[in-house]
PDB file of C-alpha atoms and ligand atoms in Angstrom:
ATOM      1  CA  MET A   1     -18.565   1.488  -0.752  1.00 67.00           C
ATOM      2  CA  LYS A   2     -21.250  -0.851  -2.124  1.00 75.00           C
ATOM      3  CA  ALA A   3     -19.134  -3.923  -2.704  1.00 85.00           C
ATOM      4  CA  ARG A   4     -19.603  -7.528  -3.687  1.00 92.00           C
ATOM      5  CA  ILE A   5     -17.273  -9.354  -1.315  1.00 96.00           C
ATOM      6  CA  LEU A   6     -15.981 -12.811  -2.210  1.00 96.00           C
ATOM      7  CA  CYS A   7     -14.310 -14.471   0.818  1.00 96.00           C
ATOM      8  CA  TYR A   8     -11.820 -17.324   0.766  1.00 97.00           C
ATOM      9  CA  ASP A   9      -9.700 -19.038   3.403  1.00 96.00           C
ATOM     10  CA  ARG A  10      -6.563 -19.864   1.446  1.00 97.00           C
ATOM     11  CA  VAL A  11      -5.707 -18.743  -2.087  1.00 98.00           C
ATOM     12  CA  LEU A  12      -2.563 -18.397  -4.170  1.00 98.00           C
ATOM     13  CA  SER A  13      -3.105 -14.625  -4.560  1.00 98.00           C
ATOM     14  CA  THR A  14      -6.266 -12.510  -4.333  1.00 98.00           C
ATOM     15  CA  GLN A  15      -4.640 -10.251  -6.927  1.00 98.00           C
ATOM     16  CA  ASP A  16      -4.476 -13.113  -9.415  1.00 97.00           C
ATOM     17  CA  LEU A  17      -8.080 -14.144  -8.665  1.00 97.00           C
ATOM     18  CA  ALA A  18      -9.221 -10.557  -9.286  1.00 96.00           C
ATOM     19  CA  ARG A  19      -7.242 -10.477 -12.530  1.00 96.00           C
ATOM     20  CA  GLU A  20      -8.917 -13.726 -13.674  1.00 95.00           C
ATOM     21  CA  LEU A  21     -12.323 -12.270 -12.855  1.00 94.00           C
ATOM     22  CA  VAL A  22     -11.621  -9.098 -14.835  1.00 94.00           C
ATOM     23  CA  THR A  23     -10.320 -10.970 -17.880  1.00 93.00           C
ATOM     24  CA  SER A  24     -12.964 -13.718 -17.763  1.00 91.00           C
ATOM     25  CA  GLY A  25     -15.577 -11.482 -19.332  1.00 78.00           C
ATOM     26  CA  VAL A  26     -17.896 -11.721 -16.314  1.00 76.00           C
ATOM     27  CA  ARG A  27     -19.870  -8.485 -16.328  1.00 70.00           C
ATOM     28  CA  ALA A  28     -20.194  -6.067 -13.435  1.00 71.00           C
ATOM     29  CA  THR A  29     -16.907  -6.938 -11.776  1.00 85.00           C
ATOM     30  CA  MET A  30     -16.376  -3.274 -10.800  1.00 88.00           C
ATOM     31  CA  GLY A  31     -16.748  -2.938  -7.035  1.00 91.00           C
ATOM     32  CA  THR A  32     -15.952  -6.593  -6.393  1.00 95.00           C
ATOM     33  CA  VAL A  33     -13.572  -7.339  -3.516  1.00 97.00           C
ATOM     34  CA  ILE A  34     -11.752 -10.633  -3.158  1.00 97.00           C
ATOM     35  CA  VAL A  35     -10.632 -11.371   0.398  1.00 98.00           C
ATOM     36  CA  ALA A  36      -8.546 -14.177   1.873  1.00 98.00           C
ATOM     37  CA  THR A  37      -7.028 -15.018   5.261  1.00 96.00           C
ATOM     38  CA  GLU A  38      -3.962 -16.673   3.764  1.00 97.00           C
ATOM     39  CA  GLN A  39      -2.074 -16.486   0.474  1.00 98.00           C
ATOM     40  CA  GLN A  40       0.392 -19.062  -0.765  1.00 98.00           C
ATOM     41  CA  ARG A  41       1.804 -16.902  -3.530  1.00 98.00           C
ATOM     42  CA  GLY A  42       1.153 -13.311  -2.390  1.00 98.00           C
ATOM     43  CA  ARG A  43       2.732 -10.683  -4.629  1.00 98.00           C
ATOM     44  CA  GLY A  44       4.210  -7.344  -3.591  1.00 97.00           C
ATOM     45  CA  ARG A  45       5.558  -4.306  -5.443  1.00 94.00           C
ATOM     46  CA  HIS A  46       8.696  -4.499  -7.557  1.00 89.00           C
ATOM     47  CA  GLY A  47       8.066  -8.212  -8.232  1.00 91.00           C
ATOM     48  CA  ARG A  48       8.611  -9.142  -4.611  1.00 94.00           C
ATOM     49  CA  THR A  49       6.857 -11.869  -2.631  1.00 97.00           C
ATOM     50  CA  TRP A  50       4.295 -10.684  -0.083  1.00 98.00           C
ATOM     51  CA  LEU A  51       4.508 -13.105   2.822  1.00 97.00           C
ATOM     52  CA  SER A  52       0.893 -13.885   3.681  1.00 98.00           C
ATOM     53  CA  PRO A  53       0.576 -16.177   6.719  1.00 97.00           C
ATOM     54  CA  CYS A  54      -2.828 -17.276   7.987  1.00 96.00           C
ATOM     55  CA  GLY A  55      -4.682 -14.562   9.918  1.00 92.00           C
ATOM     56  CA  GLY A  56      -3.777 -11.520   7.809  1.00 96.00           C
ATOM     57  CA  LEU A  57      -6.072  -9.387   5.686  1.00 98.00           C
ATOM     58  CA  TYR A  58      -5.372  -9.898   2.003  1.00 98.00           C
ATOM     59  CA  ALA A  59      -7.833  -8.136  -0.275  1.00 98.00           C
ATOM     60  CA  SER A  60      -8.029  -7.079  -3.920  1.00 98.00           C
ATOM     61  CA  PHE A  61     -10.524  -4.380  -4.860  1.00 97.00           C
ATOM     62  CA  ILE A  62     -11.652  -3.987  -8.485  1.00 95.00           C
ATOM     63  CA  LEU A  63     -12.057  -0.246  -9.015  1.00 94.00           C
ATOM     64  CA  THR A  64     -12.153   2.411 -11.718  1.00 92.00           C
ATOM     65  CA  PRO A  65      -8.609   3.514 -12.625  1.00 93.00           C
ATOM     66  CA  ASP A  66      -7.568   6.955 -11.403  1.00 91.00           C
ATOM     67  CA  PRO A  67      -4.079   8.496 -11.458  1.00 90.00           C
ATOM     68  CA  LEU A  68      -4.478   9.352  -7.789  1.00 91.00           C
ATOM     69  CA  LEU A  69      -5.551   5.826  -6.811  1.00 94.00           C
ATOM     70  CA  PRO A  70      -2.201   5.002  -5.119  1.00 94.00           C
ATOM     71  CA  PHE A  71      -2.746   8.007  -2.849  1.00 95.00           C
ATOM     72  CA  LEU A  72      -6.493   7.404  -2.370  1.00 95.00           C
ATOM     73  CA  ALA A  73      -5.829   3.805  -1.349  1.00 96.00           C
ATOM     74  CA  GLY A  74      -2.998   4.787   0.991  1.00 97.00           C
ATOM     75  CA  VAL A  75      -5.064   7.472   2.702  1.00 96.00           C
ATOM     76  CA  ALA A  76      -8.107   5.160   3.006  1.00 96.00           C
ATOM     77  CA  LEU A  77      -5.994   2.445   4.599  1.00 97.00           C
ATOM     78  CA  ALA A  78      -4.117   4.773   6.948  1.00 97.00           C
ATOM     79  CA  GLN A  79      -7.386   6.450   8.001  1.00 96.00           C
ATOM     80  CA  ALA A  80      -9.056   3.065   8.558  1.00 96.00           C
ATOM     81  CA  LEU A  81      -6.208   1.999  10.831  1.00 97.00           C
ATOM     82  CA  GLY A  82      -6.328   5.422  12.514  1.00 96.00           C
ATOM     83  CA  GLU A  83     -10.041   5.048  13.290  1.00 94.00           C
ATOM     84  CA  LEU A  84      -9.222   1.755  14.995  1.00 93.00           C
ATOM     85  CA  GLY A  85      -6.697   3.473  17.236  1.00 93.00           C
ATOM     86  CA  LEU A  86      -3.431   2.966  15.362  1.00 96.00           C
ATOM     87  CA  CYS A  87      -1.174   5.870  14.484  1.00 96.00           C
ATOM     88  CA  ALA A  88      -0.571   4.991  10.817  1.00 97.00           C
ATOM     89  CA  ARG A  89       1.680   7.008   8.494  1.00 98.00           C
ATOM     90  CA  LEU A  90       2.463   6.661   4.782  1.00 98.00           C
ATOM     91  CA  LYS A  91       5.879   6.011   3.295  1.00 97.00           C
ATOM     92  CA  TRP A  92       5.875   7.229  -0.310  1.00 95.00           C
ATOM     93  CA  PRO A  93       4.111   6.125  -2.340  1.00 92.00           C
ATOM     94  CA  ASN A  94       1.813   4.030  -0.181  1.00 91.00           C
ATOM     95  CA  ASP A  95       3.451   1.728   2.336  1.00 96.00           C
ATOM     96  CA  VAL A  96       1.673   1.999   5.655  1.00 98.00           C
ATOM     97  CA  LEU A  97       3.863   2.288   8.747  1.00 98.00           C
ATOM     98  CA  VAL A  98       3.042   2.165  12.422  1.00 97.00           C
ATOM     99  CA  ALA A  99       5.833   3.086  14.816  1.00 95.00           C
ATOM    100  CA  GLU A 100       8.140   3.344  11.767  1.00 94.00           C
ATOM    101  CA  ARG A 101       7.561  -0.302  10.831  1.00 96.00           C
ATOM    102  CA  LYS A 102       5.618  -1.579   7.856  1.00 97.00           C
ATOM    103  CA  ILE A 103       2.174  -2.882   8.762  1.00 98.00           C
ATOM    104  CA  ALA A 104       0.517  -2.897   5.338  1.00 98.00           C
ATOM    105  CA  GLY A 105       1.310  -2.592   1.650  1.00 98.00           C
ATOM    106  CA  ILE A 106      -0.579  -1.735  -1.516  1.00 98.00           C
ATOM    107  CA  LEU A 107      -0.084  -3.101  -5.031  1.00 98.00           C
ATOM    108  CA  ILE A 108      -2.034  -1.511  -7.898  1.00 97.00           C
ATOM    109  CA  GLU A 109      -2.310  -3.140 -11.311  1.00 97.00           C
ATOM    110  CA  VAL A 110      -4.396  -1.935 -14.250  1.00 96.00           C
ATOM    111  CA  ILE A 111      -5.926  -4.459 -16.615  1.00 93.00           C
ATOM    112  CA  ASP A 112      -8.746  -4.171 -19.137  1.00 89.00           C
ATOM    113  CA  ARG A 113      -9.780  -0.712 -17.941  1.00 90.00           C
ATOM    114  CA  CYS A 114     -10.008  -1.918 -14.312  1.00 94.00           C
ATOM    115  CA  ALA A 115      -7.641  -1.100 -11.479  1.00 95.00           C
ATOM    116  CA  ILE A 116      -6.961  -3.973  -9.119  1.00 97.00           C
ATOM    117  CA  VAL A 117      -5.978  -2.522  -5.773  1.00 97.00           C
ATOM    118  CA  GLY A 118      -4.341  -5.195  -3.639  1.00 98.00           C
ATOM    119  CA  ILE A 119      -4.077  -4.466   0.067  1.00 98.00           C
ATOM    120  CA  GLY A 120      -2.178  -6.658   2.493  1.00 98.00           C
ATOM    121  CA  VAL A 121      -2.342  -5.958   6.231  1.00 98.00           C
ATOM    122  CA  ASN A 122      -0.359  -7.866   8.851  1.00 97.00           C
ATOM    123  CA  ILE A 123      -2.963  -8.564  11.528  1.00 96.00           C
ATOM    124  CA  GLU A 124      -2.001 -11.397  13.850  1.00 94.00           C
ATOM    125  CA  GLN A 125       1.700 -11.616  13.078  1.00 93.00           C
ATOM    126  CA  ALA A 126       4.467  -9.676  11.388  1.00 95.00           C
ATOM    127  CA  PRO A 127       6.026 -11.968   8.796  1.00 95.00           C
ATOM    128  CA  LEU A 128       9.420 -10.202   8.978  1.00 95.00           C
ATOM    129  CA  PRO A 129      11.382  -8.869  11.979  1.00 93.00           C
ATOM    130  CA  THR A 130      11.433  -5.395  10.412  1.00 92.00           C
ATOM    131  CA  ALA A 131       7.622  -5.309  10.105  1.00 97.00           C
ATOM    132  CA  THR A 132       4.823  -4.993  12.646  1.00 97.00           C
ATOM    133  CA  CYS A 133       1.211  -6.158  12.909  1.00 96.00           C
ATOM    134  CA  VAL A 134      -2.139  -4.856  14.142  1.00 96.00           C
ATOM    135  CA  TRP A 135      -2.263  -7.076  17.214  1.00 93.00           C
ATOM    136  CA  ALA A 136       1.182  -5.903  18.346  1.00 94.00           C
ATOM    137  CA  GLU A 137       0.262  -2.222  17.986  1.00 94.00           C
ATOM    138  CA  ALA A 138      -3.422  -1.996  18.968  1.00 91.00           C
ATOM    139  CA  ARG A 139      -4.691  -1.802  22.521  1.00 72.00           C
ATOM    140  CA  GLY A 140      -7.976  -3.654  21.922  1.00 69.00           C
ATOM    141  CA  SER A 141      -8.498  -6.596  19.617  1.00 80.00           C
ATOM    142  CA  ILE A 142      -9.239  -5.553  16.046  1.00 88.00           C
ATOM    143  CA  THR A 143     -10.789  -8.105  13.731  1.00 91.00           C
ATOM    144  CA  ARG A 144     -10.197  -8.491  10.001  1.00 93.00           C
ATOM    145  CA  ASP A 145     -13.900  -7.864   9.327  1.00 94.00           C
ATOM    146  CA  THR A 146     -13.895  -4.583  11.260  1.00 95.00           C
ATOM    147  CA  LEU A 147     -10.799  -3.422   9.417  1.00 96.00           C
ATOM    148  CA  LEU A 148     -12.182  -4.430   6.006  1.00 96.00           C
ATOM    149  CA  ARG A 149     -15.437  -2.539   6.682  1.00 95.00           C
ATOM    150  CA  SER A 150     -13.483   0.517   7.769  1.00 95.00           C
ATOM    151  CA  ILE A 151     -11.300   0.370   4.611  1.00 96.00           C
ATOM    152  CA  LEU A 152     -14.437   0.141   2.428  1.00 95.00           C
ATOM    153  CA  ASP A 153     -16.020   3.130   4.214  1.00 93.00           C
ATOM    154  CA  ASN A 154     -12.834   5.147   3.874  1.00 93.00           C
ATOM    155  CA  LEU A 155     -12.410   4.282   0.200  1.00 91.00           C
ATOM    156  CA  ASP A 156     -15.844   5.859  -0.292  1.00 85.00           C
ATOM    157  CA  SER A 157     -15.141   8.982   1.661  1.00 82.00           C
ATOM    158  CA  VAL A 158     -11.679   9.800   0.279  1.00 77.00           C
ATOM    159  CA  TYR A 159     -12.998  10.193  -3.283  1.00 72.00           C
ATOM    160  CA  ALA A 160     -13.248  13.887  -2.625  1.00 66.00           C
ATOM    161  CA  GLU A 161     -11.293  17.052  -3.100  1.00 74.00           C
ATOM    162  CA  GLY A 162      -8.017  17.500  -1.312  1.00 88.00           C
ATOM    163  CA  ILE A 163      -6.694  13.943  -1.445  1.00 92.00           C
ATOM    164  CA  LEU A 164      -3.074  15.055  -1.835  1.00 93.00           C
ATOM    165  CA  GLU A 165      -3.407  17.390   1.152  1.00 94.00           C
ATOM    166  CA  LYS A 166      -4.749  14.488   3.233  1.00 94.00           C
ATOM    167  CA  TYR A 167      -1.920  12.338   1.904  1.00 95.00           C
ATOM    168  CA  CYS A 168       0.720  14.925   2.879  1.00 96.00           C
ATOM    169  CA  ALA A 169      -0.763  15.209   6.365  1.00 96.00           C
ATOM    170  CA  LEU A 170      -0.296  11.447   6.820  1.00 97.00           C
ATOM    171  CA  SER A 171       3.136  11.284   5.181  1.00 97.00           C
ATOM    172  CA  ALA A 172       6.063   9.805   7.096  1.00 97.00           C
ATOM    173  CA  THR A 173       8.365  10.638   4.179  1.00 97.00           C
ATOM    174  CA  ILE A 174       8.034  14.409   3.810  1.00 97.00           C
ATOM    175  CA  GLY A 175      10.749  16.119   5.830  1.00 96.00           C
ATOM    176  CA  ARG A 176      12.872  12.954   5.945  1.00 96.00           C
ATOM    177  CA  LYS A 177      16.242  12.218   4.463  1.00 96.00           C
ATOM    178  CA  VAL A 178      15.639   9.502   1.894  1.00 97.00           C
ATOM    179  CA  ARG A 179      17.370   7.368  -0.678  1.00 96.00           C
ATOM    180  CA  ILE A 180      15.498   6.748  -3.926  1.00 96.00           C
ATOM    181  CA  GLU A 181      16.504   3.750  -6.000  1.00 94.00           C
ATOM    182  CA  LEU A 182      15.444   3.831  -9.633  1.00 90.00           C
ATOM    183  CA  ALA A 183      16.072   0.512 -11.350  1.00 85.00           C
ATOM    184  CA  THR A 184      16.363   0.607 -15.127  1.00 82.00           C
ATOM    185  CA  ALA A 185      17.011  -2.298 -17.486  1.00 81.00           C
ATOM    186  CA  LYS A 186      20.713  -1.346 -17.434  1.00 85.00           C
ATOM    187  CA  ASP A 187      21.545  -0.068 -13.959  1.00 89.00           C
ATOM    188  CA  LEU A 188      20.394   1.345 -10.657  1.00 89.00           C
ATOM    189  CA  LYS A 189      20.209   5.108 -10.253  1.00 91.00           C
ATOM    190  CA  VAL A 190      20.355   6.362  -6.678  1.00 94.00           C
ATOM    191  CA  ILE A 191      19.275   9.786  -5.452  1.00 95.00           C
ATOM    192  CA  CYS A 192      19.875  10.827  -1.844  1.00 95.00           C
ATOM    193  CA  GLY A 193      18.357  13.958  -0.405  1.00 96.00           C
ATOM    194  CA  LYS A 194      15.584  15.460   1.662  1.00 96.00           C
ATOM    195  CA  ALA A 195      11.946  14.793   0.737  1.00 97.00           C
ATOM    196  CA  THR A 196      10.285  18.201   0.682  1.00 97.00           C
ATOM    197  CA  GLY A 197       6.785  17.486  -0.606  1.00 96.00           C
ATOM    198  CA  ILE A 198       4.456  15.946  -3.184  1.00 95.00           C
ATOM    199  CA  ASP A 199       3.422  17.800  -6.344  1.00 95.00           C
ATOM    200  CA  ARG A 200      -0.068  17.849  -7.919  1.00 91.00           C
ATOM    201  CA  SER A 201       0.723  14.632  -9.812  1.00 91.00           C
ATOM    202  CA  GLY A 202       1.842  12.802  -6.697  1.00 92.00           C
ATOM    203  CA  ARG A 203       5.540  12.977  -7.572  1.00 95.00           C
ATOM    204  CA  LEU A 204       7.891  13.001  -4.596  1.00 97.00           C
ATOM    205  CA  LEU A 205      10.007  16.160  -4.499  1.00 97.00           C
ATOM    206  CA  ILE A 206      13.606  15.716  -3.386  1.00 97.00           C
ATOM    207  CA  GLU A 207      16.222  18.375  -2.681  1.00 96.00           C
ATOM    208  CA  THR A 208      19.821  17.229  -3.043  1.00 95.00           C
ATOM    209  CA  ASP A 209      23.117  19.118  -2.940  1.00 92.00           C
ATOM    210  CA  GLU A 210      23.065  19.045  -6.751  1.00 92.00           C
ATOM    211  CA  GLY A 211      19.498  20.271  -7.218  1.00 95.00           C
ATOM    212  CA  SER A 212      15.822  19.268  -7.202  1.00 96.00           C
ATOM    213  CA  HIS A 213      14.194  16.077  -8.435  1.00 96.00           C
ATOM    214  CA  ALA A 214      10.563  15.031  -8.930  1.00 96.00           C
ATOM    215  CA  ILE A 215      10.264  11.258  -8.585  1.00 95.00           C
ATOM    216  CA  THR A 216       7.468   9.375 -10.333  1.00 93.00           C
ATOM    217  CA  ALA A 217       8.381   5.810  -9.384  1.00 90.00           C
ATOM    218  CA  GLY A 218      11.077   3.980  -7.508  1.00 91.00           C
ATOM    219  CA  GLU A 219      12.004   2.505  -4.194  1.00 92.00           C
ATOM    220  CA  CYS A 220      11.999   5.000  -1.320  1.00 95.00           C
ATOM    221  CA  ILE A 221      14.135   4.206   1.698  1.00 95.00           C
ATOM    222  CA  HIS A 222      13.940   6.342   4.825  1.00 95.00           C
ATOM    223  CA  LEU A 223      17.441   7.040   6.067  1.00 94.00           C
ATOM    224  CA  ARG A 224      18.535   7.242   9.645  1.00 77.00           C
ATOM    225  CA  PHE A 225      21.869   8.270  11.059  1.00 49.00           C
ATOM    226  CA  ASP A 226      23.190   4.764  11.469  1.00 46.00           C
ATOM    227  CA  ARG A 227      21.095   2.493   9.257  1.00 50.00           C
ATOM    228  CA  ASP A 228      18.599   2.293   6.409  1.00 54.00           C
ATOM    229  CA  GLU A 229      15.021   1.287   6.922  1.00 55.00           C
ATOM    230  CA  ARG A 230      14.003  -1.030   4.171  1.00 55.00           C
ATOM    231  CA  ASP A 231      10.542  -2.516   3.738  1.00 52.00           C
ATOM    232  CA  GLY A 232       9.230  -4.867   6.328  1.00 48.00           C
TER     233      GLY A 232
HETATM  234  C1  LIG B   1       3.850  -4.160  -1.220  1.00 78.58           C
HETATM  235  O1  LIG B   1       4.812  -4.706  -1.780  1.00 78.58           O
HETATM  236  O2  LIG B   1       4.018  -3.402  -0.273  1.00 78.58           O
HETATM  237  C2  LIG B   1       2.454  -4.436  -1.698  1.00 78.58           C
HETATM  238  C3  LIG B   1       1.877  -5.675  -1.081  1.00 78.58           C
HETATM  239  C4  LIG B   1       0.495  -5.997  -1.584  1.00 78.58           C
HETATM  240  C5  LIG B   1       0.002  -7.317  -1.050  1.00 78.58           C
HETATM  241  C6  LIG B   1      -1.441  -7.554  -1.390  1.00 78.58           C
HETATM  242  S1  LIG B   1      -2.162  -8.814  -0.382  1.00 78.58           S
HETATM  243  C7  LIG B   1      -3.580  -8.793  -1.386  1.00 78.58           C
HETATM  244  C8  LIG B   1      -3.097  -8.711  -2.817  1.00 78.58           C
HETATM  245  N1  LIG B   1      -2.747 -10.021  -3.312  1.00 78.58           N
HETATM  246  C9  LIG B   1      -1.453 -10.121  -3.601  1.00 78.58           C
HETATM  247  O3  LIG B   1      -0.891 -11.140  -4.059  1.00 78.58           O
HETATM  248  N2  LIG B   1      -0.825  -8.968  -3.321  1.00 78.58           N
HETATM  249  C10 LIG B   1      -1.743  -7.960  -2.823  1.00 78.58           C
END
């Protein structure tokens, strides 16, 4: 990907910097990537905080919106980690796991006809005990720059046919027993069942004792016999 890369040491949030760039009226922001080694106010999905200690890879890519972007970004990131020797799998929709623990997350926001794809990868340390990081999982030392270059190359190459097939091949969710939590303004709806696949729109297909569901959005928790596995 031909990108204009803007690098910072410490920022509040690369996602917010990208948003400011998009709304500032500066032309030709498409293809810009904002990268930082530390965030003081990193944001995750569902309004959560993304803990962003020094030494991680925190990047926001300004791209053309596409309904399959959550899957394209997930596949690009998992493939990039795979090329560097890590066995990365995707938890629906696009959390990246290594050895069943979260190593990276993706937050996509659309503003002014631009998609801001925020990618956070734990490199030197895992900020939570339930998470992992690149240095704990990789045999050799992998640098942030190498990983960023590999993500950019993979973002280029996944814009091709068959993205959902590639996504399914990397899925850690399909075939698993899962709990889906759908928060509405009023309450929390919970669906428990087996994840059986992804449809052409990227919806997660769940079979329960009561019937089938196609899930567009929500929190997906992989279930084990004795405990849940929430995000790291
Ligand atoms: C998730 O909740 O799993 C998504 C985490 C996304 C974090 C990235 S780090 C770069 C960008 N800047 C942010 O504030 N958030 C995203």
